[in-house]
Short mmCIF file of C-alpha atoms in Angstrom, two decimals:
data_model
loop_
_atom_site.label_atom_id
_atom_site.label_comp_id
_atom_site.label_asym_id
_atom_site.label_seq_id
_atom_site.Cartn_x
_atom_site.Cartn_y
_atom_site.Cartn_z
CA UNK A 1 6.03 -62.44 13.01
CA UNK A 2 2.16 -62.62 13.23
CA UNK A 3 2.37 -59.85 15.63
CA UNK A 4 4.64 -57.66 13.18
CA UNK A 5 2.67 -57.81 10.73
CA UNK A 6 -0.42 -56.86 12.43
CA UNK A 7 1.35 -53.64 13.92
CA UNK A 8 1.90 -52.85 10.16
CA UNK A 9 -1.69 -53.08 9.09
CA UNK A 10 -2.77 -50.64 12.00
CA UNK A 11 0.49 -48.28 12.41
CA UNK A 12 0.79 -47.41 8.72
CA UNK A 13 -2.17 -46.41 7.63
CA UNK A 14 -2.75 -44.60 10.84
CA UNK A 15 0.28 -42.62 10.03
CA UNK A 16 -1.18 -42.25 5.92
CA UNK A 17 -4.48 -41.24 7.56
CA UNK A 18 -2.68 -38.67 9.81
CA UNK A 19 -1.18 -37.17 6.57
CA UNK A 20 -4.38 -37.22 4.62
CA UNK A 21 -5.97 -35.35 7.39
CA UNK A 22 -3.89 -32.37 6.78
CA UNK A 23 -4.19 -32.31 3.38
CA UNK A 24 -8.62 -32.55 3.57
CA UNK A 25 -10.23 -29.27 2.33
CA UNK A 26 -6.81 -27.15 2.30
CA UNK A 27 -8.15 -25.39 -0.71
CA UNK A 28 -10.68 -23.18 1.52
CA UNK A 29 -10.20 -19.48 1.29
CA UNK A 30 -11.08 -17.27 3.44
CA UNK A 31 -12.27 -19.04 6.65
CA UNK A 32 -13.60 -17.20 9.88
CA UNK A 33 -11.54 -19.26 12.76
CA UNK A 34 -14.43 -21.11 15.18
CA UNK A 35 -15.41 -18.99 18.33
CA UNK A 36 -14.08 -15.31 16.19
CA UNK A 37 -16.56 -12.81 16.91
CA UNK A 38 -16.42 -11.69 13.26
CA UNK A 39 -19.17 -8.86 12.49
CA UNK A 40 -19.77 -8.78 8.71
CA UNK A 41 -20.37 -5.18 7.45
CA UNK A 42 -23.87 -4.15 6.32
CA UNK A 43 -24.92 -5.19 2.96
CA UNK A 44 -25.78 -2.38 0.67
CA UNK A 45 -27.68 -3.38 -2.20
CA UNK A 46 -26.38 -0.20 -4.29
CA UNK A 47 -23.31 0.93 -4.03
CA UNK A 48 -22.93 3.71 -1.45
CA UNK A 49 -20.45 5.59 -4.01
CA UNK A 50 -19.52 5.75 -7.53
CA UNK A 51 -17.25 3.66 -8.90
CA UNK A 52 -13.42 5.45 -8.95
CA UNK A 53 -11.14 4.83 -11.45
CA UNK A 54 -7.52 3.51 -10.05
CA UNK A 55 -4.23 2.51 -11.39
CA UNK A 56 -4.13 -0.16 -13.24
CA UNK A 57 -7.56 1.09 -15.11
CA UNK A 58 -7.65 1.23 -18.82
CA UNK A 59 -10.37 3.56 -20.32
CA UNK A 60 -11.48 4.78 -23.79
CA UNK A 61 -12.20 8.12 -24.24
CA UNK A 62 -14.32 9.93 -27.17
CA UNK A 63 -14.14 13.51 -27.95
CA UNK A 64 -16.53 16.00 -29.86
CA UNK A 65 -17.46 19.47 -30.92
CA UNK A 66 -21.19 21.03 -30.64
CA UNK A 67 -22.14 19.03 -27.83
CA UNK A 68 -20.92 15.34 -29.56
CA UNK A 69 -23.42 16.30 -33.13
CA UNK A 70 -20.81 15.32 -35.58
CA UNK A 71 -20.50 11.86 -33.93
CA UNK A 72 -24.26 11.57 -33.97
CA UNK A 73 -24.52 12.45 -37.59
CA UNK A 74 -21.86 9.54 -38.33
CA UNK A 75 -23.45 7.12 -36.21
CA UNK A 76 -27.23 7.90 -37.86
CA UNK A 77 -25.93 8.53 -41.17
CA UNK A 78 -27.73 11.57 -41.67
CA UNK A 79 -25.27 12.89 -43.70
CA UNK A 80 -25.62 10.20 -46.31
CA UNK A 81 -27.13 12.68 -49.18
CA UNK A 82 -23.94 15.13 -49.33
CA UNK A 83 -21.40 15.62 -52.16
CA UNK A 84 -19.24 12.82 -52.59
CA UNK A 85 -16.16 14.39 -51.31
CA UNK A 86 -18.58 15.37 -48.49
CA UNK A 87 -19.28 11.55 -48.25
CA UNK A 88 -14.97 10.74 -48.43
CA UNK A 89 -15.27 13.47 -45.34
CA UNK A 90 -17.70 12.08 -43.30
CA UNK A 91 -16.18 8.50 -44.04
CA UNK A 92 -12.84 9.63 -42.99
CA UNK A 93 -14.20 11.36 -39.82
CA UNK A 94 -15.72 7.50 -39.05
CA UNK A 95 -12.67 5.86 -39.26
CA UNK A 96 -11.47 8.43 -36.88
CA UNK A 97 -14.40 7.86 -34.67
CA UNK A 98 -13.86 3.79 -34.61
CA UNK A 99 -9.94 4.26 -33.97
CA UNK A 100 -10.31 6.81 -30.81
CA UNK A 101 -13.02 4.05 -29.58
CA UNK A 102 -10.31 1.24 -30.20
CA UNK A 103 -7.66 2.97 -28.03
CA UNK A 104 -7.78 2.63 -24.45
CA UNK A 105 -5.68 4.22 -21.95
CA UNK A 106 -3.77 3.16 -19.05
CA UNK A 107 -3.87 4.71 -15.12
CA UNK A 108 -0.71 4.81 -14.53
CA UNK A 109 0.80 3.53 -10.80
CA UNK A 110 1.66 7.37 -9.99
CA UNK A 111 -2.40 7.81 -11.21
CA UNK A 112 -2.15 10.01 -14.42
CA UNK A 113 -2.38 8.96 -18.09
CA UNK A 114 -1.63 10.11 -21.38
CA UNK A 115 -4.44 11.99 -23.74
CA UNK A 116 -4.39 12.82 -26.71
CA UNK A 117 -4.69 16.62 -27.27
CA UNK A 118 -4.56 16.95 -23.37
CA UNK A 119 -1.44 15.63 -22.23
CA UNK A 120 -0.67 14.28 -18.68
CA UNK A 121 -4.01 14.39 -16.89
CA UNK A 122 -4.25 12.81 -13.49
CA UNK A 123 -6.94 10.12 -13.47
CA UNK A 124 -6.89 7.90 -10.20
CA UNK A 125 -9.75 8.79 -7.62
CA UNK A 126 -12.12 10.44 -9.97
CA UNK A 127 -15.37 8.97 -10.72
CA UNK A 128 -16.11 8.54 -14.64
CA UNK A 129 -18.51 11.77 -14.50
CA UNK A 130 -15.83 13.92 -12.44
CA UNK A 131 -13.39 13.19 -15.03
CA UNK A 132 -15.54 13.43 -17.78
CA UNK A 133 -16.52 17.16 -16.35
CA UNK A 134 -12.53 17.83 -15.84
CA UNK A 135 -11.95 17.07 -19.38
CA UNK A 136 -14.80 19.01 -20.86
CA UNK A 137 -13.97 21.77 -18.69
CA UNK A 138 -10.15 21.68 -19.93
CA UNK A 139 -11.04 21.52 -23.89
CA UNK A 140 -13.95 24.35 -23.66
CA UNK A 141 -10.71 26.36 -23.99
CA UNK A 142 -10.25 25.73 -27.67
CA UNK A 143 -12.87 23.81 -28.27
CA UNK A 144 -16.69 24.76 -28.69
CA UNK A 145 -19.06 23.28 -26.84
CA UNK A 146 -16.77 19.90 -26.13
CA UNK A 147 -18.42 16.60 -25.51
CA UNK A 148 -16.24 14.31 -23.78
CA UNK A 149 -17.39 10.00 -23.09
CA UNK A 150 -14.97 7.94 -21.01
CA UNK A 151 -15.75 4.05 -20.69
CA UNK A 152 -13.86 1.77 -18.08
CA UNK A 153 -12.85 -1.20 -20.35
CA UNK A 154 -11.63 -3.37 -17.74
CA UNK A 155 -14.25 -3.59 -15.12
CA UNK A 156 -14.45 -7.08 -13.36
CA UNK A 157 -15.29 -9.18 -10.88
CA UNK A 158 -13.73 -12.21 -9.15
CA UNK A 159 -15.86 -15.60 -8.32
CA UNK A 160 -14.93 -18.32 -6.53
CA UNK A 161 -17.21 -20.78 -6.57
CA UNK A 162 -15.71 -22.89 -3.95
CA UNK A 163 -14.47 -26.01 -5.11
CA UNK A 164 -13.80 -25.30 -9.12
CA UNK A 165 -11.73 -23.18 -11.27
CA UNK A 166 -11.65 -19.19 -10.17
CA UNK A 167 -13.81 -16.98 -13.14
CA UNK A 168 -12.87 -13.43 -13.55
CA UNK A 169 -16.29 -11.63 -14.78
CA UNK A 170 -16.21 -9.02 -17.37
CA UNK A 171 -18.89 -6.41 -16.57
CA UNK A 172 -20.04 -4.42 -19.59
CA UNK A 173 -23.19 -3.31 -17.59
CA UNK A 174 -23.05 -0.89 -14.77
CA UNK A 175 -25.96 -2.31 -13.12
CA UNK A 176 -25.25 -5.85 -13.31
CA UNK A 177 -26.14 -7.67 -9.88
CA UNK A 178 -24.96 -10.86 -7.28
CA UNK A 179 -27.17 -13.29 -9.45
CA UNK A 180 -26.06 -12.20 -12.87
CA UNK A 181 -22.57 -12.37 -12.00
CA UNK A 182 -23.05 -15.82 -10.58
CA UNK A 183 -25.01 -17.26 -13.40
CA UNK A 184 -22.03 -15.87 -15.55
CA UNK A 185 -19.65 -17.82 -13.43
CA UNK A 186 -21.84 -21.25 -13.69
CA UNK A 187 -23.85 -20.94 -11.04
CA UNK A 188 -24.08 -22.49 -7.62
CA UNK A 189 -21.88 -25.84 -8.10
CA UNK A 190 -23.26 -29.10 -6.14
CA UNK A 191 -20.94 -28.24 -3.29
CA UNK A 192 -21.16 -24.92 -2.96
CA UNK A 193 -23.31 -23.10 -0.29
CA UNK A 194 -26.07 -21.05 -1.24
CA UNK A 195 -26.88 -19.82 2.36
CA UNK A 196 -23.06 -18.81 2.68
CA UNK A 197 -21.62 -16.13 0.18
CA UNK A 198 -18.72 -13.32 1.31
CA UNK A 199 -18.61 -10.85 -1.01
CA UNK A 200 -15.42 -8.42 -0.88
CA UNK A 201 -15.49 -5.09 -1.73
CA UNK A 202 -12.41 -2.10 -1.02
CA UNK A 203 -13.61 1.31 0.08
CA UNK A 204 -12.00 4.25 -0.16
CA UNK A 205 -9.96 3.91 2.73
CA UNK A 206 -8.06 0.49 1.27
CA UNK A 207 -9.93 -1.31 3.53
CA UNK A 208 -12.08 -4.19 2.18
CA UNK A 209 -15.46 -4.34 3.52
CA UNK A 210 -16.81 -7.88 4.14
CA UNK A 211 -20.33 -8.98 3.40
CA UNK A 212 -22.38 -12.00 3.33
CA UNK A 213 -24.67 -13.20 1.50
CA UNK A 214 -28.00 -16.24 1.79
CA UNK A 215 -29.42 -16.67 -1.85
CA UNK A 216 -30.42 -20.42 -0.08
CA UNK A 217 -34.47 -19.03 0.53
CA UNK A 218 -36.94 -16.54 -1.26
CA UNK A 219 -36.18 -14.16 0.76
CA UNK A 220 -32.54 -13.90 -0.28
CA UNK A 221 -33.87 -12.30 -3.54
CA UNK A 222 -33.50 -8.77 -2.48
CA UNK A 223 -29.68 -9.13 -1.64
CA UNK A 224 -29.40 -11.34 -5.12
CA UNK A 225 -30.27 -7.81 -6.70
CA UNK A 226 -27.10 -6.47 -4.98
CA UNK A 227 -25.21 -4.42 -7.57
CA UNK A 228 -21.79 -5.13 -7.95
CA UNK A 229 -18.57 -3.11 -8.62
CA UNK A 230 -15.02 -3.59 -10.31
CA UNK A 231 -12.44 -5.17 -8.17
CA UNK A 232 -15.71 -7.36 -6.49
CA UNK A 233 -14.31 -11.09 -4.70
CA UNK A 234 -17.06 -13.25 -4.17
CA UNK A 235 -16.31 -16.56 -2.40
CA UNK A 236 -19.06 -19.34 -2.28
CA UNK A 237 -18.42 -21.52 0.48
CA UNK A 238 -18.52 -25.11 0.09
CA UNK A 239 -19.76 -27.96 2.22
CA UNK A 240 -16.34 -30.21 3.18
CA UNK A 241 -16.92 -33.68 2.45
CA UNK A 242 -14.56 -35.02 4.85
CA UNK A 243 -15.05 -39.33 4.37
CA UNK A 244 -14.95 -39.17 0.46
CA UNK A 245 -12.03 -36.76 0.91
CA UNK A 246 -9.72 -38.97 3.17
CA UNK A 247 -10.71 -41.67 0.89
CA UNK A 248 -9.42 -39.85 -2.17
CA UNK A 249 -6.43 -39.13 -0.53
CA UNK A 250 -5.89 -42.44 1.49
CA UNK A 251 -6.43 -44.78 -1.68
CA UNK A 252 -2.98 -44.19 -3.70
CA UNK A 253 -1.48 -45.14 0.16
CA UNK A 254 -3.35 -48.44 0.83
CA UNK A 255 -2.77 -49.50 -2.83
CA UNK A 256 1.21 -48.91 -2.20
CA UNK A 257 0.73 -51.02 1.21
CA UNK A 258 -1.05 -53.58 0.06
CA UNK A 259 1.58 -53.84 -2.94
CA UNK A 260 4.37 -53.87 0.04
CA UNK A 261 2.46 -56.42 2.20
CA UNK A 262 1.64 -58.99 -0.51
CA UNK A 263 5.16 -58.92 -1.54
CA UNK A 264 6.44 -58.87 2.15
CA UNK A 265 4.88 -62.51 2.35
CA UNK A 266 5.94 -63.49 -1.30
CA UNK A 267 9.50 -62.75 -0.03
CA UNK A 268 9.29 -64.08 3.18
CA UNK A 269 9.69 -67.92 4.02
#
């Protein structure tokens, strides 16, 4: 009996500790395999293209006459000292102003969208001056001297910061870089890696370029200036704490065998 229960104190939680083992740090993404002769690509601290507008986009686009001088005059309110049914006018032509900036438009999946006064225009693959060109170039026809504004309204960025909740990142600045993005995110968690970032980016050909990252020294402050793009993943990697891990996962088991084991000898005569 002695010798029964002794095989249960060592085979059990051997077999818990087996399972725990498999469950320890399953949450990491994007691991290279050991001994993979992986070649990250070459960081580029700008981005080697613009930015191209794909389906699934949403943009907003603003339209005006005489090179866009009506919407400066409503913005500056220069023409505050008119009539007043001058003044109705150029409040009425605001209100128009603040709904066309409201509405945003979709890329569709086949990569054209819907505009007002143009009809079906294909978007995807043009970069937000090519299709701000296209546009002018298609209303010069009735329209003198057209000025034409398109702003991506969904441009973001995807963090992981290792162990922790995911953060999508809104970018409302075109130039905003690795360290703003992060600090947006919550910045480098205890866990986390400095030294190790991947940042994932997707070309032109599909592909998704890989790059990484060491923020851990003063010399990692060049590539913390890296500009980022829409569509960015960033992964921190995160240092696997393997002991308090099994622990975690080994306690719920050794409370349920100890429970089993005290009332194994309760039970038995």
């Amino acid at each position: 009996m002695r010798i029964f229960k002794i095989s249960l104190f060592v085979i059990i939680p051997a077999l818990f500790l087996l399972n725990s083992c498999a469950n320890v740090n399953s949450n990491i993404l994007f691991k290279i395999p050991k001994g993979d002769k992986f070649e990250y690509d070459s960081l580029p601290l700008v981005p080697e293209e613009d930015f191209r507008l794909a389906p699934g986009d949403r943009f907003s686009f603003l339209f005006g006459t005489n090179n866009g001088e009506k919407i400066i005059l409503n913005i500056s309110g220069a023409n505050a000292g008119v009539t007043n049914s001058g003044n109705n006018n150029n409040n009425n032509n605001g209100q128009m102003l603040q709904q066309r900036n409201a509405i945003t438009y979709l890329v569709r999946q086949d990569g054209y969208a819907n505009l007002p006064l143009l009809g079906e225009i294909h978007i995807a693959g043009k970069t937000i001056v090519e299709l701000e060109n296209d546009l002018k170039e298609r209303l010069s026809a009735n329209y003198i001297m057209p000025f034409v504004q398109i702003r991506v309204t969904n441009q973001r960025v995807i963090i992981f910061p290792g162990k922790g909740d995911a953060k999508v990142v809104k970018l409302s600045n075109a130039n905003t870089s690795l360290l703003e993005v992060i600090a947006m995110a919550g910045g480098v968690r205890n866990e986390s890696r400095s030294n190790s970032i991947k940042l994932m980016r997707k070309t032109n050909s599909r592909k998704r370029e890989i790059y990484k990252i060491d923020l851990s020294t003063i010399e990692g402050l060049k590539n913390a200036q890296m500009i980022v793009q829409s569509n960015d993943y960033i992964y921190i990697d995160f240092k696997p704490r393997v002991a308090s891990s099994i622990l975690q996962e080994f306690a719920p088991w050794l409370s349920l065998l100890t429970t089993i084991l005290l009332t194994y000898n309760i039970l038995t005569p």
